[in-house]
């Protein structure tokens, strides 16, 4: 799989609530339900403001905008952010998944989307490396994203048999398409593996590492994959990803090993070999250094 698909598979996103939100008048919500979750919504009608901790100024979201919130940071959204906010967990009842929630009379702003539970052991570490707000447009040539959003809206509005399940499947498509489009824009100053994946050259090195994590990659080999000199590649990777190429590779290997340890189907020796370690001792040392716990204790922690 490609890096984005692999990371999403490790996060194990599960659509927890998929719904429409129809708001009117002056309103504001505090999104207090973001910890360990990803929100992905599209503005279908009207406009609203979004503010976040450490954000310089509120962002205006207009009809056609799709936004993803993966970091768990405190967020406020509304037509008027000076209005006393309500808690989203009180307004957006999870038991009403698959329905349209009308708030404050409705009619001015309509959003559609989903909240995803992430269940992977490494979810928190992976989510923290994502940009806190990812916004893309669903208009113009964004046909696939627009199609999934519009079809989801139809399913929610028409409430036909099976509409809730269909809407949840479309929500997954919407999330992947939004992340894919955000990557294609290549205009972010974010730091982390996602920022490195945005870079056309660095992404080639990332794909190589993910395609063959057991290979004894050197910085020079990875630079060759990226079509760059060793020094330029190493500097750009560290600047974009926030860590060296080998540090990223080692951490990814340990996450892969952690997934295998959780499933408990292979011996420690085979797991070590699958992520590039011929010696169990060397693997144990690397695993404890990166994960902060020995493989044996990691297994026990999953039971």
PDB file of C-alpha atoms in Angstrom:
ATOM      1  CA  UNK A   1       0.000   0.000   0.000  1.00  0.00           C
ATOM      2  CA  UNK A   2       0.993   3.642  -0.393  1.00  0.00           C
ATOM      3  CA  UNK A   3       1.958   5.628   2.760  1.00  0.00           C
ATOM      4  CA  UNK A   4      -1.407   7.393   3.148  1.00  0.00           C
ATOM      5  CA  UNK A   5      -3.353   4.139   2.820  1.00  0.00           C
ATOM      6  CA  UNK A   6      -1.038   2.395   5.276  1.00  0.00           C
ATOM      7  CA  UNK A   7      -1.333   5.106   7.911  1.00  0.00           C
ATOM      8  CA  UNK A   8      -5.134   5.246   7.583  1.00  0.00           C
ATOM      9  CA  UNK A   9      -5.252   1.458   7.894  1.00  0.00           C
ATOM     10  CA  UNK A  10      -3.188   1.677  11.073  1.00  0.00           C
ATOM     11  CA  UNK A  11      -5.517   4.355  12.464  1.00  0.00           C
ATOM     12  CA  UNK A  12      -8.472   2.036  11.770  1.00  0.00           C
ATOM     13  CA  UNK A  13     -10.964   4.895  11.288  1.00  0.00           C
ATOM     14  CA  UNK A  14     -14.556   3.879  11.989  1.00  0.00           C
ATOM     15  CA  UNK A  15     -17.406   6.216  11.128  1.00  0.00           C
ATOM     16  CA  UNK A  16     -19.037   6.831  14.496  1.00  0.00           C
ATOM     17  CA  UNK A  17     -21.596   9.454  13.543  1.00  0.00           C
ATOM     18  CA  UNK A  18     -22.506  10.582  10.042  1.00  0.00           C
ATOM     19  CA  UNK A  19     -25.050  13.368   9.885  1.00  0.00           C
ATOM     20  CA  UNK A  20     -26.178  16.667   8.429  1.00  0.00           C
ATOM     21  CA  UNK A  21     -26.218  19.877  10.463  1.00  0.00           C
ATOM     22  CA  UNK A  22     -28.702  22.599   9.504  1.00  0.00           C
ATOM     23  CA  UNK A  23     -28.245  25.806  11.531  1.00  0.00           C
ATOM     24  CA  UNK A  24     -29.882  29.232  11.481  1.00  0.00           C
ATOM     25  CA  UNK A  25     -29.385  32.665  13.021  1.00  0.00           C
ATOM     26  CA  UNK A  26     -26.494  33.424  15.349  1.00  0.00           C
ATOM     27  CA  UNK A  27     -24.943  30.222  16.675  1.00  0.00           C
ATOM     28  CA  UNK A  28     -21.657  28.795  17.895  1.00  0.00           C
ATOM     29  CA  UNK A  29     -20.493  25.347  18.978  1.00  0.00           C
ATOM     30  CA  UNK A  30     -17.461  24.199  20.913  1.00  0.00           C
ATOM     31  CA  UNK A  31     -16.279  20.918  19.426  1.00  0.00           C
ATOM     32  CA  UNK A  32     -15.526  19.105  22.656  1.00  0.00           C
ATOM     33  CA  UNK A  33     -15.592  15.623  21.148  1.00  0.00           C
ATOM     34  CA  UNK A  34     -12.376  15.606  19.104  1.00  0.00           C
ATOM     35  CA  UNK A  35      -9.942  13.677  21.306  1.00  0.00           C
ATOM     36  CA  UNK A  36      -8.949  10.457  19.542  1.00  0.00           C
ATOM     37  CA  UNK A  37     -11.223  11.283  16.627  1.00  0.00           C
ATOM     38  CA  UNK A  38     -11.148  12.783  13.147  1.00  0.00           C
ATOM     39  CA  UNK A  39     -13.908  15.087  11.925  1.00  0.00           C
ATOM     40  CA  UNK A  40     -14.482  15.559   8.205  1.00  0.00           C
ATOM     41  CA  UNK A  41     -17.262  17.917   7.090  1.00  0.00           C
ATOM     42  CA  UNK A  42     -18.278  19.869   3.997  1.00  0.00           C
ATOM     43  CA  UNK A  43     -20.173  23.154   3.897  1.00  0.00           C
ATOM     44  CA  UNK A  44     -23.063  22.646   1.483  1.00  0.00           C
ATOM     45  CA  UNK A  45     -24.882  25.960   2.034  1.00  0.00           C
ATOM     46  CA  UNK A  46     -24.042  29.294   3.639  1.00  0.00           C
ATOM     47  CA  UNK A  47     -20.868  30.044   5.572  1.00  0.00           C
ATOM     48  CA  UNK A  48     -19.472  29.809   9.094  1.00  0.00           C
ATOM     49  CA  UNK A  49     -16.342  30.667  11.030  1.00  0.00           C
ATOM     50  CA  UNK A  50     -13.866  28.279  12.608  1.00  0.00           C
ATOM     51  CA  UNK A  51     -11.304  29.159  15.264  1.00  0.00           C
ATOM     52  CA  UNK A  52      -8.738  26.956  16.943  1.00  0.00           C
ATOM     53  CA  UNK A  53      -6.189  27.239  19.700  1.00  0.00           C
ATOM     54  CA  UNK A  54      -2.897  28.700  18.381  1.00  0.00           C
ATOM     55  CA  UNK A  55      -4.609  29.835  15.159  1.00  0.00           C
ATOM     56  CA  UNK A  56      -3.747  33.442  14.281  1.00  0.00           C
ATOM     57  CA  UNK A  57      -7.257  34.347  13.125  1.00  0.00           C
ATOM     58  CA  UNK A  58     -10.595  32.586  12.546  1.00  0.00           C
ATOM     59  CA  UNK A  59     -11.070  30.910   9.160  1.00  0.00           C
ATOM     60  CA  UNK A  60     -14.173  31.535   7.047  1.00  0.00           C
ATOM     61  CA  UNK A  61     -15.639  28.312   5.674  1.00  0.00           C
ATOM     62  CA  UNK A  62     -17.942  28.804   2.712  1.00  0.00           C
ATOM     63  CA  UNK A  63     -20.200  26.634   0.575  1.00  0.00           C
ATOM     64  CA  UNK A  64     -17.947  24.223  -1.318  1.00  0.00           C
ATOM     65  CA  UNK A  65     -15.316  23.971   1.418  1.00  0.00           C
ATOM     66  CA  UNK A  66     -14.442  20.611   2.938  1.00  0.00           C
ATOM     67  CA  UNK A  67     -12.432  20.519   6.165  1.00  0.00           C
ATOM     68  CA  UNK A  68     -10.730  17.845   8.233  1.00  0.00           C
ATOM     69  CA  UNK A  69      -9.946  18.192  11.960  1.00  0.00           C
ATOM     70  CA  UNK A  70      -7.601  15.408  13.110  1.00  0.00           C
ATOM     71  CA  UNK A  71      -5.484  16.836  15.918  1.00  0.00           C
ATOM     72  CA  UNK A  72      -7.901  16.905  18.841  1.00  0.00           C
ATOM     73  CA  UNK A  73      -7.237  20.596  19.504  1.00  0.00           C
ATOM     74  CA  UNK A  74     -10.050  22.732  20.888  1.00  0.00           C
ATOM     75  CA  UNK A  75     -12.212  24.151  18.088  1.00  0.00           C
ATOM     76  CA  UNK A  76     -15.056  26.657  17.969  1.00  0.00           C
ATOM     77  CA  UNK A  77     -17.317  26.887  14.939  1.00  0.00           C
ATOM     78  CA  UNK A  78     -20.324  29.105  14.249  1.00  0.00           C
ATOM     79  CA  UNK A  79     -21.940  31.932  12.336  1.00  0.00           C
ATOM     80  CA  UNK A  80     -20.936  34.368  15.085  1.00  0.00           C
ATOM     81  CA  UNK A  81     -18.034  33.334  17.321  1.00  0.00           C
ATOM     82  CA  UNK A  82     -18.930  36.020  19.861  1.00  0.00           C
ATOM     83  CA  UNK A  83     -22.135  34.080  20.601  1.00  0.00           C
ATOM     84  CA  UNK A  84     -22.031  31.945  23.747  1.00  0.00           C
ATOM     85  CA  UNK A  85     -21.188  28.490  22.374  1.00  0.00           C
ATOM     86  CA  UNK A  86     -23.020  25.256  23.048  1.00  0.00           C
ATOM     87  CA  UNK A  87     -21.126  22.002  23.456  1.00  0.00           C
ATOM     88  CA  UNK A  88     -21.229  19.898  20.277  1.00  0.00           C
ATOM     89  CA  UNK A  89     -21.562  16.713  22.325  1.00  0.00           C
ATOM     90  CA  UNK A  90     -24.921  18.018  23.565  1.00  0.00           C
ATOM     91  CA  UNK A  91     -26.201  19.196  20.184  1.00  0.00           C
ATOM     92  CA  UNK A  92     -24.955  16.400  17.916  1.00  0.00           C
ATOM     93  CA  UNK A  93     -26.410  13.346  19.612  1.00  0.00           C
ATOM     94  CA  UNK A  94     -24.506  10.202  18.444  1.00  0.00           C
ATOM     95  CA  UNK A  95     -27.747   8.228  18.559  1.00  0.00           C
ATOM     96  CA  UNK A  96     -29.004  10.364  15.660  1.00  0.00           C
ATOM     97  CA  UNK A  97     -26.359   9.171  13.215  1.00  0.00           C
ATOM     98  CA  UNK A  98     -27.713   9.094   9.680  1.00  0.00           C
ATOM     99  CA  UNK A  99     -30.080  12.004  10.285  1.00  0.00           C
ATOM    100  CA  UNK A 100     -30.070  15.779   9.805  1.00  0.00           C
ATOM    101  CA  UNK A 101     -29.859  17.820  13.001  1.00  0.00           C
ATOM    102  CA  UNK A 102     -31.711  21.160  12.827  1.00  0.00           C
ATOM    103  CA  UNK A 103     -30.266  23.774  15.163  1.00  0.00           C
ATOM    104  CA  UNK A 104     -31.569  27.227  16.019  1.00  0.00           C
ATOM    105  CA  UNK A 105     -34.279  26.981  13.361  1.00  0.00           C
ATOM    106  CA  UNK A 106     -31.946  25.998  10.511  1.00  0.00           C
ATOM    107  CA  UNK A 107     -31.987  27.448   7.014  1.00  0.00           C
ATOM    108  CA  UNK A 108     -28.727  29.445   6.908  1.00  0.00           C
ATOM    109  CA  UNK A 109     -25.824  27.005   7.088  1.00  0.00           C
ATOM    110  CA  UNK A 110     -25.853  23.348   6.115  1.00  0.00           C
ATOM    111  CA  UNK A 111     -22.946  20.979   6.776  1.00  0.00           C
ATOM    112  CA  UNK A 112     -22.662  17.282   6.063  1.00  0.00           C
ATOM    113  CA  UNK A 113     -19.972  14.869   7.167  1.00  0.00           C
ATOM    114  CA  UNK A 114     -18.792  12.400   9.748  1.00  0.00           C
ATOM    115  CA  UNK A 115     -16.864  11.880  12.955  1.00  0.00           C
ATOM    116  CA  UNK A 116     -14.442   8.971  12.896  1.00  0.00           C
ATOM    117  CA  UNK A 117     -13.310   6.958  15.871  1.00  0.00           C
ATOM    118  CA  UNK A 118      -9.680   5.855  15.491  1.00  0.00           C
ATOM    119  CA  UNK A 119      -8.819   2.625  17.267  1.00  0.00           C
ATOM    120  CA  UNK A 120      -5.188   1.927  16.402  1.00  0.00           C
ATOM    121  CA  UNK A 121      -2.617   1.601  19.210  1.00  0.00           C
ATOM    122  CA  UNK A 122      -0.579   4.373  17.582  1.00  0.00           C
ATOM    123  CA  UNK A 123      -3.491   6.672  16.799  1.00  0.00           C
ATOM    124  CA  UNK A 124      -2.511   9.505  19.137  1.00  0.00           C
ATOM    125  CA  UNK A 125       1.077   9.648  17.874  1.00  0.00           C
ATOM    126  CA  UNK A 126      -0.028   9.593  14.241  1.00  0.00           C
ATOM    127  CA  UNK A 127      -2.805  12.180  14.656  1.00  0.00           C
ATOM    128  CA  UNK A 128      -0.450  14.618  16.349  1.00  0.00           C
ATOM    129  CA  UNK A 129       1.712  14.663  13.223  1.00  0.00           C
ATOM    130  CA  UNK A 130      -1.211  15.766  11.017  1.00  0.00           C
ATOM    131  CA  UNK A 131      -2.026  19.441  10.335  1.00  0.00           C
ATOM    132  CA  UNK A 132      -4.654  20.643  12.862  1.00  0.00           C
ATOM    133  CA  UNK A 133      -6.903  21.961  10.067  1.00  0.00           C
ATOM    134  CA  UNK A 134      -6.967  20.740   6.471  1.00  0.00           C
ATOM    135  CA  UNK A 135      -9.283  22.635   4.146  1.00  0.00           C
ATOM    136  CA  UNK A 136      -9.936  21.929   0.455  1.00  0.00           C
ATOM    137  CA  UNK A 137     -12.554  23.008  -2.046  1.00  0.00           C
ATOM    138  CA  UNK A 138     -15.081  20.572  -3.471  1.00  0.00           C
ATOM    139  CA  UNK A 139     -15.776  22.755  -6.515  1.00  0.00           C
ATOM    140  CA  UNK A 140     -13.968  23.094  -9.854  1.00  0.00           C
ATOM    141  CA  UNK A 141     -12.184  19.865 -10.865  1.00  0.00           C
ATOM    142  CA  UNK A 142     -12.753  18.113  -7.528  1.00  0.00           C
ATOM    143  CA  UNK A 143     -15.417  15.844  -9.032  1.00  0.00           C
ATOM    144  CA  UNK A 144     -14.790  12.754  -6.894  1.00  0.00           C
ATOM    145  CA  UNK A 145     -14.931  14.598  -3.599  1.00  0.00           C
ATOM    146  CA  UNK A 146     -17.966  16.606  -4.711  1.00  0.00           C
ATOM    147  CA  UNK A 147     -19.715  13.422  -5.835  1.00  0.00           C
ATOM    148  CA  UNK A 148     -19.227  11.642  -2.494  1.00  0.00           C
ATOM    149  CA  UNK A 149     -20.354  14.711  -0.528  1.00  0.00           C
ATOM    150  CA  UNK A 150     -23.448  15.339  -2.638  1.00  0.00           C
ATOM    151  CA  UNK A 151     -24.433  11.676  -2.630  1.00  0.00           C
ATOM    152  CA  UNK A 152     -24.002  11.549   1.154  1.00  0.00           C
ATOM    153  CA  UNK A 153     -26.288  14.573   1.484  1.00  0.00           C
ATOM    154  CA  UNK A 154     -28.921  12.861  -0.684  1.00  0.00           C
ATOM    155  CA  UNK A 155     -28.770   9.699   1.425  1.00  0.00           C
ATOM    156  CA  UNK A 156     -29.239  11.689   4.638  1.00  0.00           C
ATOM    157  CA  UNK A 157     -32.073  13.804   3.252  1.00  0.00           C
ATOM    158  CA  UNK A 158     -34.016  10.998   1.589  1.00  0.00           C
ATOM    159  CA  UNK A 159     -33.531   8.497   4.453  1.00  0.00           C
ATOM    160  CA  UNK A 160     -34.090   5.466   2.223  1.00  0.00           C
ATOM    161  CA  UNK A 161     -33.574   1.908   3.534  1.00  0.00           C
ATOM    162  CA  UNK A 162     -29.879   1.377   4.208  1.00  0.00           C
ATOM    163  CA  UNK A 163     -29.112   5.095   3.901  1.00  0.00           C
ATOM    164  CA  UNK A 164     -27.191   5.220   7.185  1.00  0.00           C
ATOM    165  CA  UNK A 165     -24.777   2.481   6.062  1.00  0.00           C
ATOM    166  CA  UNK A 166     -24.333   4.033   2.613  1.00  0.00           C
ATOM    167  CA  UNK A 167     -23.650   7.437   4.180  1.00  0.00           C
ATOM    168  CA  UNK A 168     -20.950   5.943   6.400  1.00  0.00           C
ATOM    169  CA  UNK A 169     -19.221   4.325   3.430  1.00  0.00           C
ATOM    170  CA  UNK A 170     -19.357   7.606   1.531  1.00  0.00           C
ATOM    171  CA  UNK A 171     -17.899   9.353   4.586  1.00  0.00           C
ATOM    172  CA  UNK A 172     -14.772   7.200   4.300  1.00  0.00           C
ATOM    173  CA  UNK A 173     -14.465   8.127   0.625  1.00  0.00           C
ATOM    174  CA  UNK A 174     -14.931  11.784   1.512  1.00  0.00           C
ATOM    175  CA  UNK A 175     -12.151  11.620   4.114  1.00  0.00           C
ATOM    176  CA  UNK A 176      -9.644   9.954   1.791  1.00  0.00           C
ATOM    177  CA  UNK A 177     -10.456  12.306  -1.089  1.00  0.00           C
ATOM    178  CA  UNK A 178     -10.095  15.367   1.149  1.00  0.00           C
ATOM    179  CA  UNK A 179      -6.692  14.186   2.413  1.00  0.00           C
ATOM    180  CA  UNK A 180      -5.598  13.356  -1.127  1.00  0.00           C
ATOM    181  CA  UNK A 181      -6.564  16.800  -2.413  1.00  0.00           C
ATOM    182  CA  UNK A 182      -4.876  18.515   0.502  1.00  0.00           C
ATOM    183  CA  UNK A 183      -1.690  16.641  -0.358  1.00  0.00           C
ATOM    184  CA  UNK A 184      -1.917  17.709  -4.003  1.00  0.00           C
ATOM    185  CA  UNK A 185      -1.986  21.404  -3.120  1.00  0.00           C
ATOM    186  CA  UNK A 186       1.622  21.328  -1.823  1.00  0.00           C
ATOM    187  CA  UNK A 187       1.294  24.720  -0.173  1.00  0.00           C
ATOM    188  CA  UNK A 188       1.475  23.854   3.500  1.00  0.00           C
ATOM    189  CA  UNK A 189       4.145  24.879   5.987  1.00  0.00           C
ATOM    190  CA  UNK A 190       3.195  22.063   8.348  1.00  0.00           C
ATOM    191  CA  UNK A 191       5.771  19.733   9.863  1.00  0.00           C
ATOM    192  CA  UNK A 192       5.392  15.949  10.097  1.00  0.00           C
ATOM    193  CA  UNK A 193       5.177  12.855   7.895  1.00  0.00           C
ATOM    194  CA  UNK A 194       2.121  14.309   6.154  1.00  0.00           C
ATOM    195  CA  UNK A 195       4.081  17.446   5.250  1.00  0.00           C
ATOM    196  CA  UNK A 196       6.853  15.271   3.831  1.00  0.00           C
ATOM    197  CA  UNK A 197       4.272  13.324   1.846  1.00  0.00           C
ATOM    198  CA  UNK A 198       3.147  16.605   0.260  1.00  0.00           C
ATOM    199  CA  UNK A 199       6.622  17.101  -1.221  1.00  0.00           C
ATOM    200  CA  UNK A 200       6.800  15.468  -4.702  1.00  0.00           C
ATOM    201  CA  UNK A 201      10.421  14.349  -4.208  1.00  0.00           C
ATOM    202  CA  UNK A 202      10.322  13.378  -0.556  1.00  0.00           C
ATOM    203  CA  UNK A 203       7.147  11.385  -1.163  1.00  0.00           C
ATOM    204  CA  UNK A 204       9.117   9.093  -3.486  1.00  0.00           C
ATOM    205  CA  UNK A 205      11.468   8.226  -0.629  1.00  0.00           C
ATOM    206  CA  UNK A 206       8.538   7.691   1.724  1.00  0.00           C
ATOM    207  CA  UNK A 207       6.844   5.368  -0.751  1.00  0.00           C
ATOM    208  CA  UNK A 208      10.082   3.388  -1.075  1.00  0.00           C
ATOM    209  CA  UNK A 209      10.383   2.983   2.706  1.00  0.00           C
ATOM    210  CA  UNK A 210       6.762   1.918   3.053  1.00  0.00           C
ATOM    211  CA  UNK A 211       6.983  -0.462   0.115  1.00  0.00           C
ATOM    212  CA  UNK A 212       9.996  -2.281   1.586  1.00  0.00           C
ATOM    213  CA  UNK A 213      10.497  -1.473   5.279  1.00  0.00           C
ATOM    214  CA  UNK A 214      12.800  -4.481   5.774  1.00  0.00           C
ATOM    215  CA  UNK A 215      15.371  -3.141   3.328  1.00  0.00           C
ATOM    216  CA  UNK A 216      18.571  -1.748   4.863  1.00  0.00           C
ATOM    217  CA  UNK A 217      17.930   1.743   3.596  1.00  0.00           C
ATOM    218  CA  UNK A 218      20.715   4.298   3.709  1.00  0.00           C
ATOM    219  CA  UNK A 219      20.251   8.054   3.399  1.00  0.00           C
ATOM    220  CA  UNK A 220      22.054   7.905   0.071  1.00  0.00           C
ATOM    221  CA  UNK A 221      19.691   5.257  -1.307  1.00  0.00           C
ATOM    222  CA  UNK A 222      16.666   7.247  -0.180  1.00  0.00           C
ATOM    223  CA  UNK A 223      18.124  10.426  -1.701  1.00  0.00           C
ATOM    224  CA  UNK A 224      18.523   8.548  -4.986  1.00  0.00           C
ATOM    225  CA  UNK A 225      14.862   7.493  -4.815  1.00  0.00           C
ATOM    226  CA  UNK A 226      13.950  11.160  -4.339  1.00  0.00           C
ATOM    227  CA  UNK A 227      16.229  12.281  -7.170  1.00  0.00           C
ATOM    228  CA  UNK A 228      18.251  14.539  -4.851  1.00  0.00           C
ATOM    229  CA  UNK A 229      21.756  14.799  -3.468  1.00  0.00           C
ATOM    230  CA  UNK A 230      22.317  13.162  -0.095  1.00  0.00           C
ATOM    231  CA  UNK A 231      22.844  16.401   1.806  1.00  0.00           C
ATOM    232  CA  UNK A 232      19.901  18.246   0.213  1.00  0.00           C
ATOM    233  CA  UNK A 233      17.593  15.297   0.776  1.00  0.00           C
ATOM    234  CA  UNK A 234      18.617  14.860   4.422  1.00  0.00           C
ATOM    235  CA  UNK A 235      18.169  18.563   5.157  1.00  0.00           C
ATOM    236  CA  UNK A 236      14.793  18.866   3.406  1.00  0.00           C
ATOM    237  CA  UNK A 237      13.449  15.677   4.978  1.00  0.00           C
ATOM    238  CA  UNK A 238      14.428  16.813   8.476  1.00  0.00           C
ATOM    239  CA  UNK A 239      12.899  20.239   7.836  1.00  0.00           C
ATOM    240  CA  UNK A 240       9.622  18.839   6.477  1.00  0.00           C
ATOM    241  CA  UNK A 241       9.159  15.728   8.599  1.00  0.00           C
ATOM    242  CA  UNK A 242      10.669  17.060  11.814  1.00  0.00           C
ATOM    243  CA  UNK A 243      13.030  14.074  12.067  1.00  0.00           C
ATOM    244  CA  UNK A 244      15.764  12.373  10.047  1.00  0.00           C
ATOM    245  CA  UNK A 245      14.891   9.831   7.323  1.00  0.00           C
ATOM    246  CA  UNK A 246      16.361   6.958   9.349  1.00  0.00           C
ATOM    247  CA  UNK A 247      14.519   8.049  12.505  1.00  0.00           C
ATOM    248  CA  UNK A 248      11.248   8.072  10.541  1.00  0.00           C
ATOM    249  CA  UNK A 249      12.017   4.652   9.046  1.00  0.00           C
ATOM    250  CA  UNK A 250      12.825   3.177  12.461  1.00  0.00           C
ATOM    251  CA  UNK A 251       9.658   4.570  14.034  1.00  0.00           C
ATOM    252  CA  UNK A 252       7.511   3.251  11.172  1.00  0.00           C
ATOM    253  CA  UNK A 253       9.158  -0.166  11.446  1.00  0.00           C
ATOM    254  CA  UNK A 254       8.337  -0.301  15.151  1.00  0.00           C
ATOM    255  CA  UNK A 255       4.717   0.661  14.506  1.00  0.00           C
ATOM    256  CA  UNK A 256       4.452  -2.134  11.940  1.00  0.00           C
ATOM    257  CA  UNK A 257       6.039  -4.528  14.393  1.00  0.00           C
ATOM    258  CA  UNK A 258       3.613  -3.368  17.078  1.00  0.00           C
ATOM    259  CA  UNK A 259       0.680  -4.248  14.837  1.00  0.00           C
ATOM    260  CA  UNK A 260       2.110  -7.727  14.251  1.00  0.00           C
ATOM    261  CA  UNK A 261       2.759  -8.221  17.957  1.00  0.00           C
ATOM    262  CA  UNK A 262      -0.855  -7.267  18.668  1.00  0.00           C
ATOM    263  CA  UNK A 263      -2.170  -9.913  16.271  1.00  0.00           C
ATOM    264  CA  UNK A 264       0.156 -12.535  17.793  1.00  0.00           C
ATOM    265  CA  UNK A 265       0.400 -14.685  14.662  1.00  0.00           C
ATOM    266  CA  UNK A 266       4.203 -14.607  14.155  1.00  0.00           C
ATOM    267  CA  UNK A 267       7.242 -15.350  16.265  1.00  0.00           C
ATOM    268  CA  UNK A 268       9.400 -12.495  17.497  1.00  0.00           C
ATOM    269  CA  UNK A 269      12.175 -13.621  15.156  1.00  0.00           C
ATOM    270  CA  UNK A 270       9.914 -13.450  12.102  1.00  0.00           C
ATOM    271  CA  UNK A 271       8.539 -10.055  13.109  1.00  0.00           C
ATOM    272  CA  UNK A 272      12.059  -8.720  13.615  1.00  0.00           C
ATOM    273  CA  UNK A 273      13.103  -9.975  10.182  1.00  0.00           C
ATOM    274  CA  UNK A 274      10.018  -8.464   8.522  1.00  0.00           C
ATOM    275  CA  UNK A 275      11.055  -4.983   9.646  1.00  0.00           C
ATOM    276  CA  UNK A 276      14.742  -5.302   8.818  1.00  0.00           C
ATOM    277  CA  UNK A 277      16.371  -6.835  11.908  1.00  0.00           C
ATOM    278  CA  UNK A 278      18.241 -10.133  11.605  1.00  0.00           C
ATOM    279  CA  UNK A 279      18.846 -10.272  15.358  1.00  0.00           C
ATOM    280  CA  UNK A 280      16.076 -10.444  17.980  1.00  0.00           C
ATOM    281  CA  UNK A 281      18.361  -8.603  20.373  1.00  0.00           C
ATOM    282  CA  UNK A 282      18.829  -5.694  17.959  1.00  0.00           C
ATOM    283  CA  UNK A 283      15.094  -5.576  17.341  1.00  0.00           C
ATOM    284  CA  UNK A 284      14.266  -5.662  21.060  1.00  0.00           C
ATOM    285  CA  UNK A 285      16.679  -2.798  21.705  1.00  0.00           C
ATOM    286  CA  UNK A 286      15.260  -0.666  18.881  1.00  0.00           C
ATOM    287  CA  UNK A 287      11.661  -1.422  19.854  1.00  0.00           C
ATOM    288  CA  UNK A 288      12.166  -0.442  23.490  1.00  0.00           C
ATOM    289  CA  UNK A 289      14.032   2.732  22.499  1.00  0.00           C
ATOM    290  CA  UNK A 290      11.278   3.897  20.127  1.00  0.00           C
ATOM    291  CA  UNK A 291       8.159   2.558  21.844  1.00  0.00           C
ATOM    292  CA  UNK A 292       9.323   2.955  25.436  1.00  0.00           C
ATOM    293  CA  UNK A 293       8.424  -0.649  26.286  1.00  0.00           C
ATOM    294  CA  UNK A 294       9.800  -4.097  25.458  1.00  0.00           C
ATOM    295  CA  UNK A 295       8.029  -6.275  22.854  1.00  0.00           C
ATOM    296  CA  UNK A 296       7.024  -8.721  25.575  1.00  0.00           C
ATOM    297  CA  UNK A 297       5.395  -6.047  27.729  1.00  0.00           C
ATOM    298  CA  UNK A 298       3.797  -4.530  24.640  1.00  0.00           C
ATOM    299  CA  UNK A 299       2.084  -7.861  23.915  1.00  0.00           C
ATOM    300  CA  UNK A 300       0.835  -8.157  27.499  1.00  0.00           C
ATOM    301  CA  UNK A 301      -0.535  -4.614  27.350  1.00  0.00           C
ATOM    302  CA  UNK A 302      -2.819  -5.647  24.472  1.00  0.00           C
ATOM    303  CA  UNK A 303      -4.400  -8.518  26.381  1.00  0.00           C
TER     304      UNK A 303
END
